[in-house]
PDB file of C-alpha atoms in Angstrom:
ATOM      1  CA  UNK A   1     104.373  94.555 126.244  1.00  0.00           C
ATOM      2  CA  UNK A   2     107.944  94.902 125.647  1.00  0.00           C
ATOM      3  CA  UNK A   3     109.682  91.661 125.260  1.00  0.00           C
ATOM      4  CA  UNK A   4     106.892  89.543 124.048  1.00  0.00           C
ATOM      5  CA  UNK A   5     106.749  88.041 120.528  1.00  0.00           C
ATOM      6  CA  UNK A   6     103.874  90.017 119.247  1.00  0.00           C
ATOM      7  CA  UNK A   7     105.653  93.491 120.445  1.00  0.00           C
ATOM      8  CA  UNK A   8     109.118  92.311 118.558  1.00  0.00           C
ATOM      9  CA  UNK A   9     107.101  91.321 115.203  1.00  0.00           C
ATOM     10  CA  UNK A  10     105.084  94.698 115.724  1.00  0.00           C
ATOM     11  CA  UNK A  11     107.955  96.734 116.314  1.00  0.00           C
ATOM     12  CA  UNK A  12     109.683  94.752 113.431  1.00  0.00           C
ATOM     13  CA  UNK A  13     107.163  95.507 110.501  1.00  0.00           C
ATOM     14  CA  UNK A  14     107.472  99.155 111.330  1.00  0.00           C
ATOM     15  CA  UNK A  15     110.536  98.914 111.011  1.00  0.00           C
ATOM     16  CA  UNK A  16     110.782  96.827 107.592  1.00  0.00           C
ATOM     17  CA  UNK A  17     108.245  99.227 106.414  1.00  0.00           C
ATOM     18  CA  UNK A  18     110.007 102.534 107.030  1.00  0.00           C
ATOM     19  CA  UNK A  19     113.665 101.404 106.380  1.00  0.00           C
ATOM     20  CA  UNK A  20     113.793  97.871 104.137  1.00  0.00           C
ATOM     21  CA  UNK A  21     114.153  94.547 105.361  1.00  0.00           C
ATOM     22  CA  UNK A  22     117.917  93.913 104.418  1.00  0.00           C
ATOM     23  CA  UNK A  23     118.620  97.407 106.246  1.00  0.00           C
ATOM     24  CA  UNK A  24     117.763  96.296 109.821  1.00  0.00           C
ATOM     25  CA  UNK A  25     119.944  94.009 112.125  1.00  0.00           C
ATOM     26  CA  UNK A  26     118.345  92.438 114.944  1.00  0.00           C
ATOM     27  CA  UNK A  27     120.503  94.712 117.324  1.00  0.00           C
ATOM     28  CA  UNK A  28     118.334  97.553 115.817  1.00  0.00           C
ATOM     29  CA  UNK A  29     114.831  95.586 116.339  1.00  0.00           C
ATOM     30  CA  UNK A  30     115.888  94.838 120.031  1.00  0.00           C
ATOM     31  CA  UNK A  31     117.239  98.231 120.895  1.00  0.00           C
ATOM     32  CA  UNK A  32     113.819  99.979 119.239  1.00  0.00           C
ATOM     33  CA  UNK A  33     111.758  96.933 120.915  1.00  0.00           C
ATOM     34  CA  UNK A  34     112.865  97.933 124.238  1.00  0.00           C
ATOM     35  CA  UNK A  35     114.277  94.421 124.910  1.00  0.00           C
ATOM     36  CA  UNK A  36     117.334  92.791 125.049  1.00  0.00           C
ATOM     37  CA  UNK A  37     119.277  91.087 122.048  1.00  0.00           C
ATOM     38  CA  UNK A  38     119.497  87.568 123.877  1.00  0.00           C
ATOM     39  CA  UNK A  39     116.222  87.813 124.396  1.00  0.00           C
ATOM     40  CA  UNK A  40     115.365  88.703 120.572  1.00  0.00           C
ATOM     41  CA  UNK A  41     117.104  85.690 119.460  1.00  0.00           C
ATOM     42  CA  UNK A  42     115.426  82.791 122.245  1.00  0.00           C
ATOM     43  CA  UNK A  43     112.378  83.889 120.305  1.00  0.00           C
ATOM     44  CA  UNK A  44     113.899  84.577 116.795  1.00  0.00           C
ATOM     45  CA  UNK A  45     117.434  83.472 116.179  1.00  0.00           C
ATOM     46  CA  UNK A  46     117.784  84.420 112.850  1.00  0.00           C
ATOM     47  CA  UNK A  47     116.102  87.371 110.801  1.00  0.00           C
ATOM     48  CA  UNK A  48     114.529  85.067 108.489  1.00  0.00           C
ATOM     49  CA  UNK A  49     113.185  82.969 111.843  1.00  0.00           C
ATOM     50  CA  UNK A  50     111.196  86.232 112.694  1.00  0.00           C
ATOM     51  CA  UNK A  51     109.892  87.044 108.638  1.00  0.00           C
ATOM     52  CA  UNK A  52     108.387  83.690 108.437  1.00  0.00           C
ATOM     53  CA  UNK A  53     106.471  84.550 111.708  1.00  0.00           C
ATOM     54  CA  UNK A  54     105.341  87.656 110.551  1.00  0.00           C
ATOM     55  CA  UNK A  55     104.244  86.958 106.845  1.00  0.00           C
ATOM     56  CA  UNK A  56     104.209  83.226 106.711  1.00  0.00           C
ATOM     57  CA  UNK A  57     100.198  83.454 108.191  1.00  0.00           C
ATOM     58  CA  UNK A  58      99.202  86.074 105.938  1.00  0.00           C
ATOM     59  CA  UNK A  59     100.351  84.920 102.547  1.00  0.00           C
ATOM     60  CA  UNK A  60      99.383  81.557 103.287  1.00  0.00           C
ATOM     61  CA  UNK A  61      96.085  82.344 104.013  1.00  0.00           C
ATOM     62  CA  UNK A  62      95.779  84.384 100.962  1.00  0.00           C
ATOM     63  CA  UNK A  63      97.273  81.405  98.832  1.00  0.00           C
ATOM     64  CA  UNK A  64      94.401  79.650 100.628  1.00  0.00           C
ATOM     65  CA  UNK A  65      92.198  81.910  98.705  1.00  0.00           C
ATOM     66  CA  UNK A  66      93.009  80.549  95.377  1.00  0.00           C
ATOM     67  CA  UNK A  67      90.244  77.857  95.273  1.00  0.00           C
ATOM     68  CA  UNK A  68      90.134  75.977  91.885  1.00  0.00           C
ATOM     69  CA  UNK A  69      86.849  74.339  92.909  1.00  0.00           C
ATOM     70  CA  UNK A  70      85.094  77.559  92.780  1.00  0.00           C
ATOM     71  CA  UNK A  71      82.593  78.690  89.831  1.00  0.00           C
ATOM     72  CA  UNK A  72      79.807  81.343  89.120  1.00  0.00           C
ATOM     73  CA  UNK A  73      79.244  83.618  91.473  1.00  0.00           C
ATOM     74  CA  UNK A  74      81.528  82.404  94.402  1.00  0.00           C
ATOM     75  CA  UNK A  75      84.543  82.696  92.092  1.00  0.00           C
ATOM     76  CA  UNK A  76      83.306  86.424  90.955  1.00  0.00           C
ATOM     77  CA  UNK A  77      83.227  86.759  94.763  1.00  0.00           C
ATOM     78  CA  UNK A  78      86.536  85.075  95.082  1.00  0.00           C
ATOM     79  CA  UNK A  79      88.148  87.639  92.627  1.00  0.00           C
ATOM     80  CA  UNK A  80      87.074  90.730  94.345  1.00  0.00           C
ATOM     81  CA  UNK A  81      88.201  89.035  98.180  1.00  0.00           C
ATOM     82  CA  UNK A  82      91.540  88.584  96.672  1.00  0.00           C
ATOM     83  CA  UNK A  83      91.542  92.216  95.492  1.00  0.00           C
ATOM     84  CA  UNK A  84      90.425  93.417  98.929  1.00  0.00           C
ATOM     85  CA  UNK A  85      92.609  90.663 100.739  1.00  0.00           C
ATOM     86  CA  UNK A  86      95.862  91.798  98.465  1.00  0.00           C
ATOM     87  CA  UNK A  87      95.438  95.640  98.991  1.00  0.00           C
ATOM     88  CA  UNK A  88      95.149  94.427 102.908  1.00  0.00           C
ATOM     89  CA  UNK A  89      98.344  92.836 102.573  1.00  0.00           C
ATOM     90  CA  UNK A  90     100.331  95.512 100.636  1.00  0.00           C
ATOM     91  CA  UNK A  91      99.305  98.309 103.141  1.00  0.00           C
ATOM     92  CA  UNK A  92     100.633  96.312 106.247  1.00  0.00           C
ATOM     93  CA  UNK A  93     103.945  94.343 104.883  1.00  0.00           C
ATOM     94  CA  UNK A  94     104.769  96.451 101.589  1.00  0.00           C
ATOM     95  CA  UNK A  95     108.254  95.955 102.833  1.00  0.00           C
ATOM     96  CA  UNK A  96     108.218  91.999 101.640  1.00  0.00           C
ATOM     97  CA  UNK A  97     107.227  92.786  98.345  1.00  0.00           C
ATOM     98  CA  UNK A  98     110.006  94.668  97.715  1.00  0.00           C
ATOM     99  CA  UNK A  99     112.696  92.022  95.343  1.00  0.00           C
ATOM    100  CA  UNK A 100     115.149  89.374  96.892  1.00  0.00           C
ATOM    101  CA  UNK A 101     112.929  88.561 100.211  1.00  0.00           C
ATOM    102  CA  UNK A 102     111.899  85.558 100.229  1.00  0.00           C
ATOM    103  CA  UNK A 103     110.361  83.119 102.887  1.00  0.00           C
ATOM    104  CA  UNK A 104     109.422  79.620 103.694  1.00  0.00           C
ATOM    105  CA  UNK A 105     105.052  79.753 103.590  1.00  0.00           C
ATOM    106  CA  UNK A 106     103.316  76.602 104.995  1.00  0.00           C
ATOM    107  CA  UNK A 107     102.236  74.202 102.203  1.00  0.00           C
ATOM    108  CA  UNK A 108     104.776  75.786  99.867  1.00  0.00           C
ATOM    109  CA  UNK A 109     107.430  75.456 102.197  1.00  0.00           C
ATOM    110  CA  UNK A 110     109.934  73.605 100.188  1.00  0.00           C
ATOM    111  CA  UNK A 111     109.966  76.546  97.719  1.00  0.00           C
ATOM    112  CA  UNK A 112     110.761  79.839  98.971  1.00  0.00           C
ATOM    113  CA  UNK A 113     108.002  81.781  98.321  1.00  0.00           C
ATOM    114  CA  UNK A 114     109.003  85.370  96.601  1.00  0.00           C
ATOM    115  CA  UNK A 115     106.781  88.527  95.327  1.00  0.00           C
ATOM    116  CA  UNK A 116     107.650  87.024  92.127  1.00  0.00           C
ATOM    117  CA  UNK A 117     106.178  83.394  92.746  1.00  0.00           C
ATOM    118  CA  UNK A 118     103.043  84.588  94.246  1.00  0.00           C
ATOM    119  CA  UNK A 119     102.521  87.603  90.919  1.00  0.00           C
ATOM    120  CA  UNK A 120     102.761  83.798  89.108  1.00  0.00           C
ATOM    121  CA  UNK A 121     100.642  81.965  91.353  1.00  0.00           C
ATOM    122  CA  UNK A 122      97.672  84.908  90.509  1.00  0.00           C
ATOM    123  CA  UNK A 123      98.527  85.076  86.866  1.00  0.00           C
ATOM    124  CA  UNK A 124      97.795  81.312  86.579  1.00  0.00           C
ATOM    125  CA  UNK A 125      94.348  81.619  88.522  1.00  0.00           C
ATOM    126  CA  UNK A 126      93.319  84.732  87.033  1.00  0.00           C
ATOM    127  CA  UNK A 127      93.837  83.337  83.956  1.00  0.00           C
ATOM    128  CA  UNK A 128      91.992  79.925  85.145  1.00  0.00           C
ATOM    129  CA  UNK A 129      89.155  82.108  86.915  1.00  0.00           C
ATOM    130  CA  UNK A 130      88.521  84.280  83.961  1.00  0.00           C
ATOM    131  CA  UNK A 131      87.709  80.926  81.344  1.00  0.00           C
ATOM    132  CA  UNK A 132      85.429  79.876  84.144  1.00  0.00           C
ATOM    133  CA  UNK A 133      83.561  82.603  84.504  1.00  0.00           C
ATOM    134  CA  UNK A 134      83.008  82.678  81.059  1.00  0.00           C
ATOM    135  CA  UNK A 135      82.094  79.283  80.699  1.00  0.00           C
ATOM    136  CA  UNK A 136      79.525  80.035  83.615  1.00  0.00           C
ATOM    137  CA  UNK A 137      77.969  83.011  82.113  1.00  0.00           C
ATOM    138  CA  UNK A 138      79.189  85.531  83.957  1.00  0.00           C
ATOM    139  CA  UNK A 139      82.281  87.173  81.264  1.00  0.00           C
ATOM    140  CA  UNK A 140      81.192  87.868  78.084  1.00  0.00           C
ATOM    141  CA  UNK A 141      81.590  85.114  75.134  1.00  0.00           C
ATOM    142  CA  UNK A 142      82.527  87.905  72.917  1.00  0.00           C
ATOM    143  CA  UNK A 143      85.600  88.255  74.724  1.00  0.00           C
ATOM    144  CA  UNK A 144      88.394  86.376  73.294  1.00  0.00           C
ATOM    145  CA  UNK A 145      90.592  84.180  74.533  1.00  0.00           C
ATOM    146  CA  UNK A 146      93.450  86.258  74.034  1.00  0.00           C
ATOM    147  CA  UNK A 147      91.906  89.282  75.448  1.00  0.00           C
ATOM    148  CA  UNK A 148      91.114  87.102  78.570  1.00  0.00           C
ATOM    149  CA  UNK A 149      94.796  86.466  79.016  1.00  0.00           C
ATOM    150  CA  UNK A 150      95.301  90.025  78.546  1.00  0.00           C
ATOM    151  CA  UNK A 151      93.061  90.988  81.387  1.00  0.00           C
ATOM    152  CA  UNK A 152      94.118  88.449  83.507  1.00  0.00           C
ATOM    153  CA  UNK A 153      97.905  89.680  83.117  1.00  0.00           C
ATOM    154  CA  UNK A 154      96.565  93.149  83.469  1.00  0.00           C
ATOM    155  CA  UNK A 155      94.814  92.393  87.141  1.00  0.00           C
ATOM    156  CA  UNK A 156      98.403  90.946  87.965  1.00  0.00           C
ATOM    157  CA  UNK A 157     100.846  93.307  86.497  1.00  0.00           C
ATOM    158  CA  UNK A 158      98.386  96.413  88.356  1.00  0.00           C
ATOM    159  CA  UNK A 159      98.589  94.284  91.731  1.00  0.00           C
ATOM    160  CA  UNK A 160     102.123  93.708  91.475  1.00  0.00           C
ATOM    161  CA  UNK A 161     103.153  96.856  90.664  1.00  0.00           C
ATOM    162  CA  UNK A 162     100.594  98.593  93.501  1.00  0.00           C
ATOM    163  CA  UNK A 163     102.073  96.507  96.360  1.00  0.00           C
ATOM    164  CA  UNK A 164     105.741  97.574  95.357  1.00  0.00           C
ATOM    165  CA  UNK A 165     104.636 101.071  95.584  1.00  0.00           C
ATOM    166  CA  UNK A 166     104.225 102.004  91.955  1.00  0.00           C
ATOM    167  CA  UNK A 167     100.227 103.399  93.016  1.00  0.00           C
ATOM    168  CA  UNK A 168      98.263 105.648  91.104  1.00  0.00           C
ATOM    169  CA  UNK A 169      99.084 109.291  90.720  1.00  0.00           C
ATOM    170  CA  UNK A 170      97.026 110.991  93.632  1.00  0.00           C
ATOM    171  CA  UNK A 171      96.776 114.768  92.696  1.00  0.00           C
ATOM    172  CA  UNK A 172      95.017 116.935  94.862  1.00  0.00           C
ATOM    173  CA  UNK A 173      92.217 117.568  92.665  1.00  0.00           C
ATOM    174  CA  UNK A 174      91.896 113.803  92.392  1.00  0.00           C
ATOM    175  CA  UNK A 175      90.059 111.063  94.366  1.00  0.00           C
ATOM    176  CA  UNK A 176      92.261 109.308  96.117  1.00  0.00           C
ATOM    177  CA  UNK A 177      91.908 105.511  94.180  1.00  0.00           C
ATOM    178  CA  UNK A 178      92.213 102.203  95.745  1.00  0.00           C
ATOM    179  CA  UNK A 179      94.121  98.912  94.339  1.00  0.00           C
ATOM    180  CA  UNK A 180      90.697  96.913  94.590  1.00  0.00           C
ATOM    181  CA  UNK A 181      88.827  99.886  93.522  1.00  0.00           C
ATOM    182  CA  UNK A 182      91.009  99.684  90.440  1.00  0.00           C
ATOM    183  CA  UNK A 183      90.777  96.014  90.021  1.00  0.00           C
ATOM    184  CA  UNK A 184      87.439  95.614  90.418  1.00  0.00           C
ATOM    185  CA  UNK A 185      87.117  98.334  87.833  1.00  0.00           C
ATOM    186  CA  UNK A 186      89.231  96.327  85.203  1.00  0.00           C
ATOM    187  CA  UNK A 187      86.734  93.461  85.368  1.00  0.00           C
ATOM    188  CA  UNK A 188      84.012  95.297  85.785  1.00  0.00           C
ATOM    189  CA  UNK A 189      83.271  95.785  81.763  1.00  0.00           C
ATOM    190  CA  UNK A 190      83.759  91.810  81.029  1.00  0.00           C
ATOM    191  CA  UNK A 191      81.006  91.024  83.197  1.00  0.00           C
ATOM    192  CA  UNK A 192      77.896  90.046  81.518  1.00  0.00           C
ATOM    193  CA  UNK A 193      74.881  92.552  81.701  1.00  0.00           C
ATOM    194  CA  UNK A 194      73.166  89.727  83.392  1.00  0.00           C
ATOM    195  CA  UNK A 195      74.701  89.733  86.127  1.00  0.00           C
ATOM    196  CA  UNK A 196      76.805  93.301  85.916  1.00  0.00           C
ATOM    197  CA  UNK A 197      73.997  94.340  88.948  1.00  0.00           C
ATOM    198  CA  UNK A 198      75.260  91.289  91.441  1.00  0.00           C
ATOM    199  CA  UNK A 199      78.882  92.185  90.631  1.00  0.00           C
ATOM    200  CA  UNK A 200      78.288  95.452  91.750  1.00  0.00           C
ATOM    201  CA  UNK A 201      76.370  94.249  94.603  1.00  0.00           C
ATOM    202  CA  UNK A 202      79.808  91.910  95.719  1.00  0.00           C
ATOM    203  CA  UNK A 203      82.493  94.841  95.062  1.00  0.00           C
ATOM    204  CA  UNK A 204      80.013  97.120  97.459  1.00  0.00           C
ATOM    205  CA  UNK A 205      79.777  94.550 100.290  1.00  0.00           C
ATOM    206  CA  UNK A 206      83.616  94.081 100.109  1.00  0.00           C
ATOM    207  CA  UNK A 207      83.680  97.913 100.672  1.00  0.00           C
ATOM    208  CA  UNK A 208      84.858  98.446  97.071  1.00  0.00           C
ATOM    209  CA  UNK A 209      83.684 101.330  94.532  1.00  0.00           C
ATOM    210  CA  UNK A 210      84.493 102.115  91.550  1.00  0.00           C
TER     211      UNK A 210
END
């Protein structure tokens, strides 16, 4: 309904999304809201009042997802929901991971959380996540540490640059690939042959293929 809260923040993404964030005024969001400016700003006086309430849920659930008490195979499972979780994410805000936005995001709230700080926030647990797989059995001990590190920068330099629209060349002769579809792929070779079969189990119940 025109007016409410949720119709302003839906109308408001679309917007984001089609023109940039720091190229919309309020004015604009009311106007294409159907609703009145005064009534725009009783809800969301400032711009940044009305990006927290869109994104501030989202990415702090997904920060929820990076669980440090996780091993075996509900951290393999953790991986791929990020993957699936993070694709989610950059197909419904891509506009906030664009540079310069920042917002204020529940427990983090006394740092402005950025694109930047959360590509650091996954580089750190991918990093973390990848060791404790290992040490669980389910990478490969003849992977190095170094070449962890690599792999773990590689996840987060392909998810970065995915969500701020850098995707994969889709020809017409090509399938069409997916961020956790490529992701998934990436880890897939590090995974022990032991348990290679229950990876592949997890990426296909999280609707991934590779």
């Amino acid at each position: 309904m025109a007016g409410t809260k949720e119709h302003i923040e839906e109308v408001a993404v679309e917007l984001f999304n089609s023109r940039g964030y720091e190229n919309v005024s309020l004015r604009e969001i009311a106007s294409a809201a159907g609703t009145s400016l005064g009534n725009l700003t009783y809800h969301f006086p400032r711009k940044g009042d009305l990006l927290e309430s869109i994104v501030s849920n989202p990415l702090e659930h997904y920060w929820s997802l990076l669980d440090n008490t996780l091993t075996g195979r509900e951290l393999l499972e953790r991986f791929v929901t990020l993957f699936v979780e993070g694709e989610s994410m950059a197909e419904k805000y891509p506009f906030f991971f664009k540079a310069g936005i920042s917002t204020r995001v529940g427990r983090k709230a006394s740092t402005p959380m950025t694109a930047s700080t959360l590509s650091h926030e996954l580089l750190t647990y991918y990093t973390w996540g990848l060791s404790r797989l290992q040490h669980d059995g389910y990478i490969s001990r003849r992977i190095s540490n170094w070449s962890l590190g690599v792999m773990a920068s590689t996840i987060t330099t392909v998810e970065s640059s995915w969500v701020l629209d850098a995707k994969a060349d889709r020809t017409k002769n090509a399938r069409p690939v997916r961020m956790a579809d490529a992701l998934c792929g990436i880890l897939m070779p590090a995974v022990t042959e032991e348990h290679s079969a229950e990876y592949a189990e997890i990426c296909r119940n999280h609707g991934v293929n590779f």
